[in-house]
Amino acid sequence: GIQVEQSPPDLILQEGANSTLRCNFSDSVNNLQWFHQNPWGQLINLFYIPSGTKQNGRLSATTVATERYSLLYISSSQTTDSGVYFCAGGPGAGSYQLTFGKGTKLSVIP
Amino acid sequence: GAGVSQSPRYKVAKRGQDVALRCDPISGHVSLFWYQQALGQGPEFLTYFQNEAQLDKSGLPSDRFFAERPEGSVSTLKIQRTQQEDSAVYLCASSLVTGPYEQYFGPGTRLTVT
């Protein structure tokens, strides 16, 4: 099956700093998603981004499908951005189960 | 409904007991997925339904795990004779089958087996 590698595993930022999280896939993926898991365990959808670039406020994401990676950019980080960020992808262009990475644990300190 | 809902949110079971976890998907979402998330790990796939048909159960860890979705909406994940290694958060997700295929997750059920 698909292997998903996320980096870095842990990240500590001063409030206001920018960061880039990376996700590499071992094979072609579709239905690529980025999630933020808050301290209560809820997975919050950030981006559905099989390819291309999207932006939502201080967050943006880019997926280069041909090179099997995706990047999540967080600008002007806030303490509420703390939590675990997961990327996940499915094997085909359709309704398939997602394979998740191990996540990046982000701590934003005031 | 507004989102995926799951119940109960927390469940404590003694080893050997049977448990049933419920998932209500987003209205109109044909696809439904169950995932298991161990502490400090990403969610891992358990099983997938399209309407009432269970199309993939390759992720179920043993024959003690059973899932159903008899009317194509609400789904139940049942674990028989629970073991300590079953302790985890069980997440349910739903999506459209015609696209886009973005999955939306419920809040999860945290199962603790003592």
mmCIF file with all atom_site columns, C-alpha atoms in Angstrom:
data_model
loop_
_atom_site.group_PDB
_atom_site.id
_atom_site.type_symbol
_atom_site.label_atom_id
_atom_site.label_alt_id
_atom_site.label_comp_id
_atom_site.label_asym_id
_atom_site.label_entity_id
_atom_site.label_seq_id
_atom_site.pdbx_PDB_ins_code
_atom_site.Cartn_x
_atom_site.Cartn_y
_atom_site.Cartn_z
_atom_site.occupancy
_atom_site.B_iso_or_equiv
_atom_site.pdbx_formal_charge
_atom_site.auth_seq_id
_atom_site.auth_comp_id
_atom_site.auth_asym_id
_atom_site.auth_atom_id
_atom_site.pdbx_PDB_model_num
ATOM 1   C CA . GLY A 1 1   ? 0.000   0.000   0.000   1.00 0.00 ? 1   GLY A CA 1
ATOM 2   C CA . ILE A 1 2   ? 0.849   3.661   -0.082  1.00 0.00 ? 2   ILE A CA 1
ATOM 3   C CA . GLN A 1 3   ? 3.391   4.953   2.430   1.00 0.00 ? 3   GLN A CA 1
ATOM 4   C CA . VAL A 1 4   ? 3.048   8.526   3.695   1.00 0.00 ? 4   VAL A CA 1
ATOM 5   C CA . GLU A 1 5   ? 5.964   10.344  5.271   1.00 0.00 ? 5   GLU A CA 1
ATOM 6   C CA . GLN A 1 6   ? 5.489   13.663  7.046   1.00 0.00 ? 6   GLN A CA 1
ATOM 7   C CA . SER A 1 7   ? 8.179   16.070  8.155   1.00 0.00 ? 7   SER A CA 1
ATOM 8   C CA . PRO A 1 8   ? 9.131   17.425  10.545  1.00 0.00 ? 8   PRO A CA 1
ATOM 9   C CA . PRO A 1 9   ? 7.601   15.195  13.244  1.00 0.00 ? 9   PRO A CA 1
ATOM 10  C CA . ASP A 1 10  ? 7.699   18.026  15.784  1.00 0.00 ? 10  ASP A CA 1
ATOM 11  C CA . LEU A 1 11  ? 7.865   21.781  15.372  1.00 0.00 ? 11  LEU A CA 1
ATOM 12  C CA . ILE A 1 12  ? 7.999   24.577  17.936  1.00 0.00 ? 12  ILE A CA 1
ATOM 13  C CA . LEU A 1 13  ? 7.329   28.103  16.713  1.00 0.00 ? 13  LEU A CA 1
ATOM 14  C CA . GLN A 1 14  ? 7.243   31.527  18.250  1.00 0.00 ? 14  GLN A CA 1
ATOM 15  C CA . GLU A 1 15  ? 3.916   33.231  17.681  1.00 0.00 ? 15  GLU A CA 1
ATOM 16  C CA . GLY A 1 16  ? 4.041   35.176  14.415  1.00 0.00 ? 16  GLY A CA 1
ATOM 17  C CA . ALA A 1 17  ? 6.550   32.886  12.709  1.00 0.00 ? 17  ALA A CA 1
ATOM 18  C CA . ASN A 1 18  ? 5.958   31.068  9.424   1.00 0.00 ? 18  ASN A CA 1
ATOM 19  C CA . SER A 1 19  ? 6.381   27.347  8.763   1.00 0.00 ? 19  SER A CA 1
ATOM 20  C CA . THR A 1 20  ? 6.251   24.720  6.028   1.00 0.00 ? 20  THR A CA 1
ATOM 21  C CA . LEU A 1 21  ? 5.093   21.159  6.596   1.00 0.00 ? 21  LEU A CA 1
ATOM 22  C CA . ARG A 1 22  ? 5.853   18.494  4.027   1.00 0.00 ? 22  ARG A CA 1
ATOM 23  C CA . CYS A 1 23  ? 4.202   15.254  3.013   1.00 0.00 ? 23  CYS A CA 1
ATOM 24  C CA . ASN A 1 24  ? 5.817   12.678  0.697   1.00 0.00 ? 24  ASN A CA 1
ATOM 25  C CA . PHE A 1 25  ? 3.972   9.741   -0.853  1.00 0.00 ? 25  PHE A CA 1
ATOM 26  C CA . SER A 1 26  ? 5.510   6.458   -2.011  1.00 0.00 ? 26  SER A CA 1
ATOM 27  C CA . ASP A 1 27  ? 3.120   6.197   -4.960  1.00 0.00 ? 27  ASP A CA 1
ATOM 28  C CA . SER A 1 28  ? 0.612   8.285   -6.877  1.00 0.00 ? 28  SER A CA 1
ATOM 29  C CA . VAL A 1 29  ? -2.268  9.467   -4.741  1.00 0.00 ? 29  VAL A CA 1
ATOM 30  C CA . ASN A 1 30  ? -5.578  11.130  -5.281  1.00 0.00 ? 30  ASN A CA 1
ATOM 31  C CA . ASN A 1 31  ? -8.019  12.712  -2.862  1.00 0.00 ? 31  ASN A CA 1
ATOM 32  C CA . LEU A 1 32  ? -5.135  14.289  -0.965  1.00 0.00 ? 32  LEU A CA 1
ATOM 33  C CA . GLN A 1 33  ? -6.281  16.060  2.182   1.00 0.00 ? 33  GLN A CA 1
ATOM 34  C CA . TRP A 1 34  ? -4.684  18.076  4.984   1.00 0.00 ? 34  TRP A CA 1
ATOM 35  C CA . PHE A 1 35  ? -6.208  17.995  8.456   1.00 0.00 ? 35  PHE A CA 1
ATOM 36  C CA . HIS A 1 36  ? -5.636  19.740  11.772  1.00 0.00 ? 36  HIS A CA 1
ATOM 37  C CA . GLN A 1 37  ? -6.390  17.587  14.819  1.00 0.00 ? 37  GLN A CA 1
ATOM 38  C CA . ASN A 1 38  ? -7.265  19.841  17.703  1.00 0.00 ? 38  ASN A CA 1
ATOM 39  C CA . PRO A 1 39  ? -6.527  19.054  21.369  1.00 0.00 ? 39  PRO A CA 1
ATOM 40  C CA . TRP A 1 40  ? -9.985  17.437  21.690  1.00 0.00 ? 40  TRP A CA 1
ATOM 41  C CA . GLY A 1 41  ? -9.183  14.997  18.896  1.00 0.00 ? 41  GLY A CA 1
ATOM 42  C CA . GLN A 1 42  ? -11.449 16.427  16.197  1.00 0.00 ? 42  GLN A CA 1
ATOM 43  C CA . LEU A 1 43  ? -10.011 16.205  12.689  1.00 0.00 ? 43  LEU A CA 1
ATOM 44  C CA . ILE A 1 44  ? -10.685 19.518  10.984  1.00 0.00 ? 44  ILE A CA 1
ATOM 45  C CA . ASN A 1 45  ? -10.535 19.666  7.202   1.00 0.00 ? 45  ASN A CA 1
ATOM 46  C CA . LEU A 1 46  ? -7.998  22.202  5.979   1.00 0.00 ? 46  LEU A CA 1
ATOM 47  C CA . PHE A 1 47  ? -7.593  21.432  2.285   1.00 0.00 ? 47  PHE A CA 1
ATOM 48  C CA . TYR A 1 48  ? -8.767  18.932  -0.286  1.00 0.00 ? 48  TYR A CA 1
ATOM 49  C CA . ILE A 1 49  ? -5.937  19.297  -2.786  1.00 0.00 ? 49  ILE A CA 1
ATOM 50  C CA . PRO A 1 50  ? -5.204  16.427  -5.230  1.00 0.00 ? 50  PRO A CA 1
ATOM 51  C CA . SER A 1 51  ? -3.134  18.917  -7.261  1.00 0.00 ? 51  SER A CA 1
ATOM 52  C CA . GLY A 1 52  ? -2.361  22.604  -7.552  1.00 0.00 ? 52  GLY A CA 1
ATOM 53  C CA . THR A 1 53  ? -2.358  25.352  -4.966  1.00 0.00 ? 53  THR A CA 1
ATOM 54  C CA . LYS A 1 54  ? -5.066  26.612  -2.626  1.00 0.00 ? 54  LYS A CA 1
ATOM 55  C CA . GLN A 1 55  ? -5.156  29.333  -0.021  1.00 0.00 ? 55  GLN A CA 1
ATOM 56  C CA . ASN A 1 56  ? -7.407  29.912  2.950   1.00 0.00 ? 56  ASN A CA 1
ATOM 57  C CA . GLY A 1 57  ? -6.498  32.867  5.096   1.00 0.00 ? 57  GLY A CA 1
ATOM 58  C CA . ARG A 1 58  ? -3.096  32.312  6.700   1.00 0.00 ? 58  ARG A CA 1
ATOM 59  C CA . LEU A 1 59  ? -2.907  28.768  5.393   1.00 0.00 ? 59  LEU A CA 1
ATOM 60  C CA . SER A 1 60  ? -2.027  27.607  1.917   1.00 0.00 ? 60  SER A CA 1
ATOM 61  C CA . ALA A 1 61  ? -1.190  24.256  0.366   1.00 0.00 ? 61  ALA A CA 1
ATOM 62  C CA . THR A 1 62  ? 0.522   23.045  -2.776  1.00 0.00 ? 62  THR A CA 1
ATOM 63  C CA . THR A 1 63  ? 0.460   19.526  -4.214  1.00 0.00 ? 63  THR A CA 1
ATOM 64  C CA . VAL A 1 64  ? 2.847   18.444  -6.968  1.00 0.00 ? 64  VAL A CA 1
ATOM 65  C CA . ALA A 1 65  ? 1.191   15.190  -7.956  1.00 0.00 ? 65  ALA A CA 1
ATOM 66  C CA . THR A 1 66  ? 3.837   14.193  -10.512 1.00 0.00 ? 66  THR A CA 1
ATOM 67  C CA . GLU A 1 67  ? 6.525   14.344  -7.799  1.00 0.00 ? 67  GLU A CA 1
ATOM 68  C CA . ARG A 1 68  ? 4.310   12.831  -5.115  1.00 0.00 ? 68  ARG A CA 1
ATOM 69  C CA . TYR A 1 69  ? 4.524   15.506  -2.455  1.00 0.00 ? 69  TYR A CA 1
ATOM 70  C CA . SER A 1 70  ? 2.431   18.182  -0.841  1.00 0.00 ? 70  SER A CA 1
ATOM 71  C CA . LEU A 1 71  ? 3.313   21.216  1.274   1.00 0.00 ? 71  LEU A CA 1
ATOM 72  C CA . LEU A 1 72  ? 1.292   23.074  3.884   1.00 0.00 ? 72  LEU A CA 1
ATOM 73  C CA . TYR A 1 73  ? 2.294   26.661  4.642   1.00 0.00 ? 73  TYR A CA 1
ATOM 74  C CA . ILE A 1 74  ? 1.298   28.390  7.860   1.00 0.00 ? 74  ILE A CA 1
ATOM 75  C CA . SER A 1 75  ? 1.999   32.102  8.019   1.00 0.00 ? 75  SER A CA 1
ATOM 76  C CA . SER A 1 76  ? 1.903   34.420  11.040  1.00 0.00 ? 76  SER A CA 1
ATOM 77  C CA . SER A 1 77  ? 1.281   31.462  13.349  1.00 0.00 ? 77  SER A CA 1
ATOM 78  C CA . GLN A 1 78  ? -1.025  31.821  16.348  1.00 0.00 ? 78  GLN A CA 1
ATOM 79  C CA . THR A 1 79  ? -1.265  29.768  19.530  1.00 0.00 ? 79  THR A CA 1
ATOM 80  C CA . THR A 1 80  ? -4.565  28.373  18.258  1.00 0.00 ? 80  THR A CA 1
ATOM 81  C CA . ASP A 1 81  ? -2.656  26.750  15.383  1.00 0.00 ? 81  ASP A CA 1
ATOM 82  C CA . SER A 1 82  ? -1.135  24.301  17.866  1.00 0.00 ? 82  SER A CA 1
ATOM 83  C CA . GLY A 1 83  ? -2.042  20.658  17.414  1.00 0.00 ? 83  GLY A CA 1
ATOM 84  C CA . VAL A 1 84  ? -1.213  17.831  15.058  1.00 0.00 ? 84  VAL A CA 1
ATOM 85  C CA . TYR A 1 85  ? -1.322  18.255  11.287  1.00 0.00 ? 85  TYR A CA 1
ATOM 86  C CA . PHE A 1 86  ? -1.981  15.201  9.151   1.00 0.00 ? 86  PHE A CA 1
ATOM 87  C CA . CYS A 1 87  ? -1.855  14.665  5.423   1.00 0.00 ? 87  CYS A CA 1
ATOM 88  C CA . ALA A 1 88  ? -3.625  11.713  3.865   1.00 0.00 ? 88  ALA A CA 1
ATOM 89  C CA . GLY A 1 89  ? -4.242  10.350  0.396   1.00 0.00 ? 89  GLY A CA 1
ATOM 90  C CA . GLY A 1 90  ? -6.200  7.696   -1.445  1.00 0.00 ? 90  GLY A CA 1
ATOM 91  C CA . PRO A 1 91  ? -4.926  5.379   -4.187  1.00 0.00 ? 91  PRO A CA 1
ATOM 92  C CA . GLY A 1 92  ? -7.331  6.175   -6.995  1.00 0.00 ? 92  GLY A CA 1
ATOM 93  C CA . ALA A 1 93  ? -9.538  8.822   -8.502  1.00 0.00 ? 93  ALA A CA 1
ATOM 94  C CA . GLY A 1 94  ? -12.656 7.891   -6.610  1.00 0.00 ? 94  GLY A CA 1
ATOM 95  C CA . SER A 1 95  ? -14.029 7.115   -3.198  1.00 0.00 ? 95  SER A CA 1
ATOM 96  C CA . TYR A 1 96  ? -11.222 5.301   -1.432  1.00 0.00 ? 96  TYR A CA 1
ATOM 97  C CA . GLN A 1 97  ? -9.936  4.978   2.081   1.00 0.00 ? 97  GLN A CA 1
ATOM 98  C CA . LEU A 1 98  ? -7.255  7.458   3.114   1.00 0.00 ? 98  LEU A CA 1
ATOM 99  C CA . THR A 1 99  ? -3.750  6.492   4.199   1.00 0.00 ? 99  THR A CA 1
ATOM 100 C CA . PHE A 1 100 ? -2.450  8.911   6.828   1.00 0.00 ? 100 PHE A CA 1
ATOM 101 C CA . GLY A 1 101 ? 1.019   10.012  7.770   1.00 0.00 ? 101 GLY A CA 1
ATOM 102 C CA . LYS A 1 102 ? 2.183   10.026  11.393  1.00 0.00 ? 102 LYS A CA 1
ATOM 103 C CA . GLY A 1 103 ? 1.549   13.757  11.621  1.00 0.00 ? 103 GLY A CA 1
ATOM 104 C CA . THR A 1 104 ? 3.488   16.886  12.520  1.00 0.00 ? 104 THR A CA 1
ATOM 105 C CA . LYS A 1 105 ? 2.983   18.093  16.087  1.00 0.00 ? 105 LYS A CA 1
ATOM 106 C CA . LEU A 1 106 ? 3.036   21.890  16.082  1.00 0.00 ? 106 LEU A CA 1
ATOM 107 C CA . SER A 1 107 ? 3.420   23.944  19.244  1.00 0.00 ? 107 SER A CA 1
ATOM 108 C CA . VAL A 1 108 ? 3.096   27.721  18.914  1.00 0.00 ? 108 VAL A CA 1
ATOM 109 C CA . ILE A 1 109 ? 4.355   29.582  21.968  1.00 0.00 ? 109 ILE A CA 1
ATOM 110 C CA . PRO A 1 110 ? 3.490   33.195  22.849  1.00 0.00 ? 110 PRO A CA 1
ATOM 111 C CA . GLY B 2 1   ? -27.235 16.999  9.522   1.00 0.00 ? 1   GLY B CA 1
ATOM 112 C CA . ALA B 2 2   ? -24.530 19.560  10.058  1.00 0.00 ? 2   ALA B CA 1
ATOM 113 C CA . GLY B 2 3   ? -21.716 17.065  10.338  1.00 0.00 ? 3   GLY B CA 1
ATOM 114 C CA . VAL B 2 4   ? -20.755 13.500  11.164  1.00 0.00 ? 4   VAL B CA 1
ATOM 115 C CA . SER B 2 5   ? -21.833 12.515  14.655  1.00 0.00 ? 5   SER B CA 1
ATOM 116 C CA . GLN B 2 6   ? -20.651 9.584   16.752  1.00 0.00 ? 6   GLN B CA 1
ATOM 117 C CA . SER B 2 7   ? -21.819 8.058   19.996  1.00 0.00 ? 7   SER B CA 1
ATOM 118 C CA . PRO B 2 8   ? -20.869 7.417   22.654  1.00 0.00 ? 8   PRO B CA 1
ATOM 119 C CA . ARG B 2 9   ? -17.973 9.870   22.837  1.00 0.00 ? 9   ARG B CA 1
ATOM 120 C CA . TYR B 2 10  ? -16.298 7.812   25.566  1.00 0.00 ? 10  TYR B CA 1
ATOM 121 C CA . LYS B 2 11  ? -16.657 4.151   26.417  1.00 0.00 ? 11  LYS B CA 1
ATOM 122 C CA . VAL B 2 12  ? -14.987 2.154   29.144  1.00 0.00 ? 12  VAL B CA 1
ATOM 123 C CA . ALA B 2 13  ? -15.320 -1.598  28.822  1.00 0.00 ? 13  ALA B CA 1
ATOM 124 C CA . LYS B 2 14  ? -14.025 -4.446  30.905  1.00 0.00 ? 14  LYS B CA 1
ATOM 125 C CA . ARG B 2 15  ? -11.927 -6.948  29.003  1.00 0.00 ? 15  ARG B CA 1
ATOM 126 C CA . GLY B 2 16  ? -14.187 -9.521  27.430  1.00 0.00 ? 16  GLY B CA 1
ATOM 127 C CA . GLN B 2 17  ? -17.229 -7.257  27.086  1.00 0.00 ? 17  GLN B CA 1
ATOM 128 C CA . ASP B 2 18  ? -18.866 -6.470  23.752  1.00 0.00 ? 18  ASP B CA 1
ATOM 129 C CA . VAL B 2 19  ? -19.208 -2.843  22.619  1.00 0.00 ? 19  VAL B CA 1
ATOM 130 C CA . ALA B 2 20  ? -21.153 -1.079  19.858  1.00 0.00 ? 20  ALA B CA 1
ATOM 131 C CA . LEU B 2 21  ? -20.117 2.263   18.429  1.00 0.00 ? 21  LEU B CA 1
ATOM 132 C CA . ARG B 2 22  ? -22.489 4.350   16.326  1.00 0.00 ? 22  ARG B CA 1
ATOM 133 C CA . CYS B 2 23  ? -21.877 6.718   13.414  1.00 0.00 ? 23  CYS B CA 1
ATOM 134 C CA . ASP B 2 24  ? -24.359 9.099   11.763  1.00 0.00 ? 24  ASP B CA 1
ATOM 135 C CA . PRO B 2 25  ? -22.871 10.361  8.476   1.00 0.00 ? 25  PRO B CA 1
ATOM 136 C CA . ILE B 2 26  ? -23.600 13.647  6.756   1.00 0.00 ? 26  ILE B CA 1
ATOM 137 C CA . SER B 2 27  ? -26.986 13.463  5.063   1.00 0.00 ? 27  SER B CA 1
ATOM 138 C CA . GLY B 2 28  ? -26.617 12.388  1.444   1.00 0.00 ? 28  GLY B CA 1
ATOM 139 C CA . HIS B 2 29  ? -23.132 10.952  1.843   1.00 0.00 ? 29  HIS B CA 1
ATOM 140 C CA . VAL B 2 30  ? -23.116 7.512   0.266   1.00 0.00 ? 30  VAL B CA 1
ATOM 141 C CA . SER B 2 31  ? -19.591 6.545   1.335   1.00 0.00 ? 31  SER B CA 1
ATOM 142 C CA . LEU B 2 32  ? -18.810 5.781   4.971   1.00 0.00 ? 32  LEU B CA 1
ATOM 143 C CA . PHE B 2 33  ? -15.441 4.835   6.464   1.00 0.00 ? 33  PHE B CA 1
ATOM 144 C CA . TRP B 2 34  ? -14.270 3.621   9.866   1.00 0.00 ? 34  TRP B CA 1
ATOM 145 C CA . TYR B 2 35  ? -10.746 4.329   11.099  1.00 0.00 ? 35  TYR B CA 1
ATOM 146 C CA . GLN B 2 36  ? -8.854  3.427   14.272  1.00 0.00 ? 36  GLN B CA 1
ATOM 147 C CA . GLN B 2 37  ? -6.411  5.877   15.828  1.00 0.00 ? 37  GLN B CA 1
ATOM 148 C CA . ALA B 2 38  ? -3.932  4.674   18.421  1.00 0.00 ? 38  ALA B CA 1
ATOM 149 C CA . LEU B 2 39  ? -2.308  7.190   20.749  1.00 0.00 ? 39  LEU B CA 1
ATOM 150 C CA . GLY B 2 40  ? 0.303   9.273   18.945  1.00 0.00 ? 40  GLY B CA 1
ATOM 151 C CA . GLN B 2 41  ? -0.429  7.752   15.532  1.00 0.00 ? 41  GLN B CA 1
ATOM 152 C CA . GLY B 2 42  ? -2.392  8.705   12.451  1.00 0.00 ? 42  GLY B CA 1
ATOM 153 C CA . PRO B 2 43  ? -5.782  7.113   11.819  1.00 0.00 ? 43  PRO B CA 1
ATOM 154 C CA . GLU B 2 44  ? -5.734  3.706   10.136  1.00 0.00 ? 44  GLU B CA 1
ATOM 155 C CA . PHE B 2 45  ? -8.435  2.385   7.837   1.00 0.00 ? 45  PHE B CA 1
ATOM 156 C CA . LEU B 2 46  ? -10.775 -0.341  9.097   1.00 0.00 ? 46  LEU B CA 1
ATOM 157 C CA . THR B 2 47  ? -13.670 -0.689  6.681   1.00 0.00 ? 47  THR B CA 1
ATOM 158 C CA . TYR B 2 48  ? -15.657 1.071   3.924   1.00 0.00 ? 48  TYR B CA 1
ATOM 159 C CA . PHE B 2 49  ? -19.336 1.100   2.973   1.00 0.00 ? 49  PHE B CA 1
ATOM 160 C CA . GLN B 2 50  ? -21.037 2.373   -0.118  1.00 0.00 ? 50  GLN B CA 1
ATOM 161 C CA . ASN B 2 51  ? -24.697 2.648   0.831   1.00 0.00 ? 51  ASN B CA 1
ATOM 162 C CA . GLU B 2 52  ? -25.412 -0.604  2.709   1.00 0.00 ? 52  GLU B CA 1
ATOM 163 C CA . ALA B 2 53  ? -22.728 -2.607  0.895   1.00 0.00 ? 53  ALA B CA 1
ATOM 164 C CA . GLN B 2 54  ? -19.496 -3.247  2.755   1.00 0.00 ? 54  GLN B CA 1
ATOM 165 C CA . LEU B 2 55  ? -17.018 -2.992  -0.102  1.00 0.00 ? 55  LEU B CA 1
ATOM 166 C CA . ASP B 2 56  ? -13.775 -3.271  1.844   1.00 0.00 ? 56  ASP B CA 1
ATOM 167 C CA . LYS B 2 57  ? -13.115 -4.719  5.290   1.00 0.00 ? 57  LYS B CA 1
ATOM 168 C CA . SER B 2 58  ? -9.444  -5.408  4.798   1.00 0.00 ? 58  SER B CA 1
ATOM 169 C CA . GLY B 2 59  ? -8.427  -3.180  7.719   1.00 0.00 ? 59  GLY B CA 1
ATOM 170 C CA . LEU B 2 60  ? -10.443 -4.945  10.415  1.00 0.00 ? 60  LEU B CA 1
ATOM 171 C CA . PRO B 2 61  ? -7.792  -6.341  12.788  1.00 0.00 ? 61  PRO B CA 1
ATOM 172 C CA . SER B 2 62  ? -9.595  -9.542  13.736  1.00 0.00 ? 62  SER B CA 1
ATOM 173 C CA . ASP B 2 63  ? -12.869 -11.426 13.411  1.00 0.00 ? 63  ASP B CA 1
ATOM 174 C CA . ARG B 2 64  ? -13.929 -9.829  16.694  1.00 0.00 ? 64  ARG B CA 1
ATOM 175 C CA . PHE B 2 65  ? -14.573 -6.636  14.739  1.00 0.00 ? 65  PHE B CA 1
ATOM 176 C CA . PHE B 2 66  ? -17.789 -6.363  12.784  1.00 0.00 ? 66  PHE B CA 1
ATOM 177 C CA . ALA B 2 67  ? -19.432 -3.388  11.049  1.00 0.00 ? 67  ALA B CA 1
ATOM 178 C CA . GLU B 2 68  ? -22.818 -2.894  9.477   1.00 0.00 ? 68  GLU B CA 1
ATOM 179 C CA . ARG B 2 69  ? -24.880 -0.232  7.743   1.00 0.00 ? 69  ARG B CA 1
ATOM 180 C CA . PRO B 2 70  ? -28.194 -1.984  7.105   1.00 0.00 ? 70  PRO B CA 1
ATOM 181 C CA . GLU B 2 71  ? -30.181 0.936   5.665   1.00 0.00 ? 71  GLU B CA 1
ATOM 182 C CA . GLY B 2 72  ? -27.349 2.811   4.031   1.00 0.00 ? 72  GLY B CA 1
ATOM 183 C CA . SER B 2 73  ? -27.192 5.631   6.552   1.00 0.00 ? 73  SER B CA 1
ATOM 184 C CA . VAL B 2 74  ? -26.300 4.973   10.214  1.00 0.00 ? 74  VAL B CA 1
ATOM 185 C CA . SER B 2 75  ? -23.441 2.545   10.774  1.00 0.00 ? 75  SER B CA 1
ATOM 186 C CA . THR B 2 76  ? -22.437 0.506   13.811  1.00 0.00 ? 76  THR B CA 1
ATOM 187 C CA . LEU B 2 77  ? -18.987 -0.861  14.585  1.00 0.00 ? 77  LEU B CA 1
ATOM 188 C CA . LYS B 2 78  ? -19.146 -3.772  16.989  1.00 0.00 ? 78  LYS B CA 1
ATOM 189 C CA . ILE B 2 79  ? -16.223 -5.242  18.875  1.00 0.00 ? 79  ILE B CA 1
ATOM 190 C CA . GLN B 2 80  ? -16.761 -8.563  20.577  1.00 0.00 ? 80  GLN B CA 1
ATOM 191 C CA . ARG B 2 81  ? -14.792 -9.840  23.578  1.00 0.00 ? 81  ARG B CA 1
ATOM 192 C CA . THR B 2 82  ? -12.793 -6.614  23.849  1.00 0.00 ? 82  THR B CA 1
ATOM 193 C CA . GLN B 2 83  ? -9.066  -6.822  24.563  1.00 0.00 ? 83  GLN B CA 1
ATOM 194 C CA . GLN B 2 84  ? -6.735  -4.171  25.968  1.00 0.00 ? 84  GLN B CA 1
ATOM 195 C CA . GLU B 2 85  ? -5.139  -3.676  22.559  1.00 0.00 ? 85  GLU B CA 1
ATOM 196 C CA . ASP B 2 86  ? -8.525  -2.503  21.259  1.00 0.00 ? 86  ASP B CA 1
ATOM 197 C CA . SER B 2 87  ? -8.163  0.678   23.306  1.00 0.00 ? 87  SER B CA 1
ATOM 198 C CA . ALA B 2 88  ? -8.059  3.513   20.772  1.00 0.00 ? 88  ALA B CA 1
ATOM 199 C CA . VAL B 2 89  ? -10.136 6.289   19.253  1.00 0.00 ? 89  VAL B CA 1
ATOM 200 C CA . TYR B 2 90  ? -12.536 5.042   16.609  1.00 0.00 ? 90  TYR B CA 1
ATOM 201 C CA . LEU B 2 91  ? -13.282 7.607   13.912  1.00 0.00 ? 91  LEU B CA 1
ATOM 202 C CA . CYS B 2 92  ? -16.028 7.611   11.340  1.00 0.00 ? 92  CYS B CA 1
ATOM 203 C CA . ALA B 2 93  ? -15.895 9.600   8.098   1.00 0.00 ? 93  ALA B CA 1
ATOM 204 C CA . SER B 2 94  ? -18.281 10.139  5.217   1.00 0.00 ? 94  SER B CA 1
ATOM 205 C CA . SER B 2 95  ? -18.034 11.497  1.688   1.00 0.00 ? 95  SER B CA 1
ATOM 206 C CA . LEU B 2 96  ? -19.872 11.770  -1.572  1.00 0.00 ? 96  LEU B CA 1
ATOM 207 C CA . VAL B 2 97  ? -19.344 8.903   -4.011  1.00 0.00 ? 97  VAL B CA 1
ATOM 208 C CA . THR B 2 98  ? -19.746 11.018  -7.113  1.00 0.00 ? 98  THR B CA 1
ATOM 209 C CA . GLY B 2 99  ? -17.077 13.540  -6.184  1.00 0.00 ? 99  GLY B CA 1
ATOM 210 C CA . PRO B 2 100 ? -15.527 15.579  -4.782  1.00 0.00 ? 100 PRO B CA 1
ATOM 211 C CA . TYR B 2 101 ? -14.263 12.792  -2.557  1.00 0.00 ? 101 TYR B CA 1
ATOM 212 C CA . GLU B 2 102 ? -13.341 14.894  0.440   1.00 0.00 ? 102 GLU B CA 1
ATOM 213 C CA . GLN B 2 103 ? -13.883 12.957  3.668   1.00 0.00 ? 103 GLN B CA 1
ATOM 214 C CA . TYR B 2 104 ? -15.400 14.581  6.738   1.00 0.00 ? 104 TYR B CA 1
ATOM 215 C CA . PHE B 2 105 ? -14.723 13.093  10.147  1.00 0.00 ? 105 PHE B CA 1
ATOM 216 C CA . GLY B 2 106 ? -16.795 12.749  13.275  1.00 0.00 ? 106 GLY B CA 1
ATOM 217 C CA . PRO B 2 107 ? -15.454 13.556  16.762  1.00 0.00 ? 107 PRO B CA 1
ATOM 218 C CA . GLY B 2 108 ? -14.601 9.917   17.443  1.00 0.00 ? 108 GLY B CA 1
ATOM 219 C CA . THR B 2 109 ? -15.326 7.447   20.225  1.00 0.00 ? 109 THR B CA 1
ATOM 220 C CA . ARG B 2 110 ? -12.532 6.928   22.736  1.00 0.00 ? 110 ARG B CA 1
ATOM 221 C CA . LEU B 2 111 ? -12.610 3.292   23.848  1.00 0.00 ? 111 LEU B CA 1
ATOM 222 C CA . THR B 2 112 ? -10.710 2.236   26.944  1.00 0.00 ? 112 THR B CA 1
ATOM 223 C CA . VAL B 2 113 ? -10.574 -1.461  27.776  1.00 0.00 ? 113 VAL B CA 1
ATOM 224 C CA . THR B 2 114 ? -9.620  -2.210  31.380  1.00 0.00 ? 114 THR B CA 1
#
